[in-house]
Short mmCIF file of N, CA, C and O in Angstrom, two decimals:
data_model
loop_
_atom_site.label_atom_id
_atom_site.label_comp_id
_atom_site.label_asym_id
_atom_site.label_seq_id
_atom_site.Cartn_x
_atom_site.Cartn_y
_atom_site.Cartn_z
N LYS A 1 -41.75 31.38 40.80
CA LYS A 1 -41.50 30.74 39.53
C LYS A 1 -41.90 31.67 38.39
O LYS A 1 -42.89 32.38 38.48
N TYR A 2 -41.12 31.61 37.33
CA TYR A 2 -41.38 32.43 36.16
C TYR A 2 -41.91 31.56 35.02
O TYR A 2 -41.49 30.42 34.84
N TYR A 3 -42.82 32.13 34.28
CA TYR A 3 -43.39 31.44 33.12
C TYR A 3 -42.76 32.01 31.87
O TYR A 3 -42.86 33.21 31.59
N LEU A 4 -42.05 31.18 31.12
CA LEU A 4 -41.43 31.60 29.88
C LEU A 4 -42.18 30.94 28.71
O LEU A 4 -42.00 29.75 28.45
N PRO A 5 -43.04 31.70 28.04
CA PRO A 5 -43.81 31.11 26.94
C PRO A 5 -42.92 30.81 25.74
O PRO A 5 -41.90 31.46 25.53
N ALA A 6 -43.33 29.82 24.97
CA ALA A 6 -42.61 29.50 23.74
C ALA A 6 -42.85 30.64 22.75
O ALA A 6 -43.95 31.15 22.63
N ARG A 7 -41.80 31.03 22.05
CA ARG A 7 -41.93 32.11 21.07
C ARG A 7 -42.58 31.57 19.80
O ARG A 7 -42.28 30.45 19.37
N PRO A 8 -43.45 32.36 19.17
CA PRO A 8 -44.06 31.92 17.92
C PRO A 8 -43.02 31.60 16.84
O PRO A 8 -43.21 30.70 16.03
N ILE A 9 -41.90 32.31 16.88
CA ILE A 9 -40.84 32.08 15.90
C ILE A 9 -40.31 30.66 16.01
O ILE A 9 -40.13 29.97 15.01
N ASP A 10 -40.08 30.22 17.24
CA ASP A 10 -39.57 28.86 17.45
C ASP A 10 -40.58 27.80 17.00
O ASP A 10 -40.21 26.80 16.39
N LEU A 11 -41.86 28.04 17.30
CA LEU A 11 -42.89 27.09 16.89
C LEU A 11 -43.03 27.05 15.37
O LEU A 11 -43.22 25.97 14.79
N LEU A 12 -42.91 28.20 14.72
CA LEU A 12 -43.00 28.23 13.26
C LEU A 12 -41.79 27.55 12.62
O LEU A 12 -41.94 26.83 11.63
N ARG A 13 -40.61 27.78 13.17
CA ARG A 13 -39.40 27.12 12.61
C ARG A 13 -39.52 25.62 12.73
O ARG A 13 -39.16 24.88 11.80
N LYS A 14 -40.05 25.14 13.84
CA LYS A 14 -40.22 23.70 14.03
C LYS A 14 -41.26 23.16 13.05
O LYS A 14 -41.06 22.10 12.44
N ALA A 15 -42.38 23.87 12.87
CA ALA A 15 -43.44 23.42 11.97
C ALA A 15 -42.97 23.41 10.51
O ALA A 15 -43.32 22.51 9.74
N ALA A 16 -42.17 24.41 10.13
CA ALA A 16 -41.68 24.50 8.75
C ALA A 16 -40.42 23.69 8.53
O ALA A 16 -39.95 23.56 7.41
N ASN A 17 -39.84 23.18 9.62
CA ASN A 17 -38.62 22.37 9.55
C ASN A 17 -37.46 23.16 8.91
O ASN A 17 -36.82 22.70 7.97
N ILE A 18 -37.23 24.37 9.46
CA ILE A 18 -36.13 25.21 8.98
C ILE A 18 -35.26 25.62 10.16
O ILE A 18 -35.69 25.57 11.31
N ALA A 19 -34.03 26.01 9.86
CA ALA A 19 -33.11 26.42 10.92
C ALA A 19 -33.28 27.89 11.30
O ALA A 19 -33.16 28.25 12.47
N LYS A 20 -33.56 28.73 10.30
CA LYS A 20 -33.75 30.16 10.58
C LYS A 20 -34.59 30.77 9.46
O LYS A 20 -34.78 30.17 8.40
N GLY A 21 -35.05 31.98 9.71
CA GLY A 21 -35.87 32.68 8.73
C GLY A 21 -35.05 33.20 7.57
O GLY A 21 -33.82 33.13 7.55
N SER A 22 -35.74 33.74 6.59
CA SER A 22 -35.10 34.26 5.39
C SER A 22 -34.49 35.64 5.65
O SER A 22 -35.10 36.46 6.31
N PRO A 23 -33.30 35.90 5.10
CA PRO A 23 -32.74 37.25 5.23
C PRO A 23 -33.51 38.27 4.40
O PRO A 23 -33.48 39.46 4.69
N ASN A 24 -34.19 37.82 3.35
CA ASN A 24 -35.01 38.69 2.52
C ASN A 24 -36.37 38.01 2.31
O ASN A 24 -36.59 37.36 1.29
N PRO A 25 -37.30 38.18 3.26
CA PRO A 25 -38.55 37.41 3.22
C PRO A 25 -39.48 37.76 2.06
O PRO A 25 -40.35 36.96 1.73
N LEU A 26 -39.31 38.92 1.44
CA LEU A 26 -40.19 39.27 0.32
C LEU A 26 -39.91 38.44 -0.92
O LEU A 26 -40.82 38.13 -1.68
N THR A 27 -38.66 38.09 -1.14
CA THR A 27 -38.31 37.36 -2.37
C THR A 27 -37.85 35.94 -2.11
O THR A 27 -38.03 35.09 -2.97
N ASP A 28 -37.26 35.67 -0.96
CA ASP A 28 -36.72 34.34 -0.66
C ASP A 28 -37.61 33.63 0.35
O ASP A 28 -37.67 34.03 1.51
N LYS A 29 -38.29 32.58 -0.10
CA LYS A 29 -39.12 31.78 0.80
C LYS A 29 -38.30 30.57 1.25
O LYS A 29 -37.70 29.89 0.43
N VAL A 30 -38.27 30.34 2.56
CA VAL A 30 -37.42 29.28 3.09
C VAL A 30 -38.20 28.03 3.50
O VAL A 30 -37.60 26.99 3.76
N GLY A 31 -39.51 28.13 3.56
CA GLY A 31 -40.30 26.98 3.96
C GLY A 31 -41.77 27.29 3.82
O GLY A 31 -42.16 28.36 3.35
N SER A 32 -42.60 26.35 4.25
CA SER A 32 -44.04 26.57 4.19
C SER A 32 -44.72 25.85 5.35
O SER A 32 -44.20 24.86 5.87
N VAL A 33 -45.86 26.38 5.75
CA VAL A 33 -46.69 25.78 6.78
C VAL A 33 -48.13 25.76 6.28
O VAL A 33 -48.52 26.57 5.45
N THR A 34 -48.92 24.85 6.82
CA THR A 34 -50.32 24.75 6.43
C THR A 34 -51.20 25.53 7.41
O THR A 34 -50.75 25.92 8.49
N GLN A 35 -52.45 25.74 7.02
CA GLN A 35 -53.39 26.42 7.91
C GLN A 35 -53.62 25.61 9.19
O GLN A 35 -53.82 26.18 10.25
N ASP A 36 -53.57 24.28 9.09
CA ASP A 36 -53.74 23.44 10.28
C ASP A 36 -52.60 23.66 11.27
O ASP A 36 -52.81 23.71 12.49
N GLN A 37 -51.36 23.78 10.74
CA GLN A 37 -50.21 24.03 11.62
C GLN A 37 -50.33 25.42 12.26
O GLN A 37 -50.03 25.58 13.44
N ILE A 38 -50.78 26.41 11.48
CA ILE A 38 -50.98 27.76 12.01
C ILE A 38 -52.02 27.72 13.13
O ILE A 38 -51.85 28.35 14.17
N LYS A 39 -53.10 26.97 12.93
CA LYS A 39 -54.16 26.89 13.94
C LYS A 39 -53.65 26.24 15.22
O LYS A 39 -53.96 26.71 16.32
N LYS A 40 -52.84 25.19 15.10
CA LYS A 40 -52.29 24.54 16.29
C LYS A 40 -51.38 25.50 17.07
O LYS A 40 -51.42 25.54 18.30
N ILE A 41 -50.55 26.25 16.35
CA ILE A 41 -49.67 27.22 17.00
C ILE A 41 -50.50 28.30 17.67
O ILE A 41 -50.23 28.71 18.80
N ALA A 42 -51.54 28.79 16.98
CA ALA A 42 -52.40 29.83 17.54
C ALA A 42 -53.12 29.33 18.79
O ALA A 42 -53.27 30.08 19.77
N GLU A 43 -53.57 28.09 18.79
CA GLU A 43 -54.23 27.53 19.97
C GLU A 43 -53.26 27.43 21.14
O GLU A 43 -53.64 27.63 22.29
N THR A 44 -52.01 27.14 20.84
CA THR A 44 -50.99 27.07 21.89
C THR A 44 -50.70 28.45 22.46
O THR A 44 -50.52 28.61 23.67
N LYS A 45 -50.68 29.47 21.59
CA LYS A 45 -50.26 30.82 21.98
C LYS A 45 -51.40 31.77 22.31
O LYS A 45 -51.14 32.92 22.63
N ILE A 46 -52.66 31.34 22.24
CA ILE A 46 -53.80 32.25 22.38
C ILE A 46 -53.76 33.03 23.69
O ILE A 46 -54.12 34.21 23.72
N ASN A 47 -53.29 32.43 24.76
CA ASN A 47 -53.25 33.13 26.05
C ASN A 47 -52.15 34.19 26.10
O ASN A 47 -52.25 35.14 26.88
N ASP A 48 -51.12 34.05 25.28
CA ASP A 48 -50.00 34.98 25.30
C ASP A 48 -50.16 36.10 24.27
O ASP A 48 -49.44 37.09 24.33
N LEU A 49 -51.08 35.94 23.33
CA LEU A 49 -51.28 36.93 22.28
C LEU A 49 -52.40 37.89 22.65
O LEU A 49 -53.29 37.56 23.42
N ASN A 50 -52.36 39.07 22.07
CA ASN A 50 -53.41 40.06 22.27
C ASN A 50 -54.47 39.84 21.20
O ASN A 50 -54.60 40.62 20.27
N ALA A 51 -55.20 38.73 21.32
CA ALA A 51 -56.20 38.36 20.32
C ALA A 51 -57.51 37.98 21.01
O ALA A 51 -57.51 37.32 22.04
N ALA A 52 -58.62 38.39 20.38
CA ALA A 52 -59.93 38.14 20.97
C ALA A 52 -60.39 36.70 20.72
O ALA A 52 -61.09 36.13 21.55
N ASP A 53 -60.01 36.13 19.57
CA ASP A 53 -60.45 34.77 19.26
C ASP A 53 -59.36 34.06 18.46
O ASP A 53 -58.30 34.62 18.19
N ILE A 54 -59.63 32.83 18.10
CA ILE A 54 -58.63 32.00 17.43
C ILE A 54 -58.30 32.53 16.04
O ILE A 54 -57.16 32.44 15.59
N GLN A 55 -59.28 33.12 15.35
CA GLN A 55 -59.04 33.66 14.01
C GLN A 55 -58.05 34.83 14.07
O GLN A 55 -57.16 34.95 13.22
N ALA A 56 -58.21 35.70 15.06
CA ALA A 56 -57.29 36.82 15.22
C ALA A 56 -55.89 36.32 15.57
O ALA A 56 -54.88 36.85 15.08
N ALA A 57 -55.81 35.31 16.42
CA ALA A 57 -54.51 34.74 16.78
C ALA A 57 -53.84 34.12 15.55
O ALA A 57 -52.63 34.24 15.37
N MET A 58 -54.64 33.46 14.69
CA MET A 58 -54.08 32.87 13.47
C MET A 58 -53.52 33.95 12.55
O MET A 58 -52.46 33.76 11.94
N LYS A 59 -54.18 35.09 12.46
CA LYS A 59 -53.68 36.18 11.62
C LYS A 59 -52.35 36.71 12.14
O LYS A 59 -51.46 37.05 11.37
N ILE A 60 -52.20 36.79 13.46
CA ILE A 60 -50.94 37.24 14.05
C ILE A 60 -49.82 36.26 13.71
O ILE A 60 -48.72 36.66 13.30
N ILE A 61 -50.09 34.97 13.86
CA ILE A 61 -49.08 33.94 13.56
C ILE A 61 -48.74 33.93 12.08
O ILE A 61 -47.58 33.80 11.70
N GLU A 62 -49.76 34.11 11.21
CA GLU A 62 -49.51 34.17 9.77
C GLU A 62 -48.61 35.35 9.42
O GLU A 62 -47.72 35.24 8.58
N GLY A 63 -48.83 36.49 10.05
CA GLY A 63 -47.98 37.66 9.82
C GLY A 63 -46.55 37.41 10.24
O GLY A 63 -45.61 37.82 9.56
N THR A 64 -46.38 36.73 11.36
CA THR A 64 -45.03 36.38 11.81
C THR A 64 -44.36 35.46 10.82
O THR A 64 -43.18 35.62 10.48
N ALA A 65 -45.13 34.47 10.31
CA ALA A 65 -44.58 33.54 9.33
C ALA A 65 -44.15 34.28 8.05
O ALA A 65 -43.07 34.04 7.52
N ARG A 66 -44.99 35.18 7.56
CA ARG A 66 -44.64 35.93 6.35
C ARG A 66 -43.39 36.79 6.56
O ARG A 66 -42.55 36.89 5.66
N SER A 67 -43.25 37.36 7.74
CA SER A 67 -42.08 38.20 8.00
C SER A 67 -40.80 37.38 8.13
O SER A 67 -39.70 37.92 8.05
N MET A 68 -40.94 36.06 8.32
CA MET A 68 -39.80 35.17 8.39
C MET A 68 -39.47 34.54 7.03
O MET A 68 -38.47 33.85 6.91
N GLY A 69 -40.33 34.76 6.03
CA GLY A 69 -40.10 34.15 4.73
C GLY A 69 -40.70 32.77 4.63
O GLY A 69 -40.29 31.96 3.80
N ILE A 70 -41.69 32.47 5.47
CA ILE A 70 -42.37 31.18 5.45
C ILE A 70 -43.70 31.37 4.73
O ILE A 70 -44.48 32.25 5.07
N GLN A 71 -43.93 30.55 3.73
CA GLN A 71 -45.16 30.64 2.96
C GLN A 71 -46.28 29.90 3.68
O GLN A 71 -46.10 28.78 4.16
N VAL A 72 -47.46 30.53 3.76
CA VAL A 72 -48.62 29.93 4.41
C VAL A 72 -49.53 29.36 3.33
O VAL A 72 -50.01 30.08 2.47
N ASN A 73 -49.75 28.06 3.36
CA ASN A 73 -50.59 27.40 2.37
C ASN A 73 -51.96 27.12 2.93
O ASN A 73 -52.15 26.71 3.99
#
């Protein structure tokens, strides 16, 4: 059996309630997520990420969100 982890992109799109990321993430913001949503995603993905603790995992997820044009509140 193969384990296919959920991609952070899919979890962020679901949390922000958007269909896809921004074509120009620096200027066009397509949605927003809260720190609580980021923490839940990080807790889900902690085993799949190269992170020592939950704070490091949250920073990785926040970076992914910013690169998609999702604002982190």
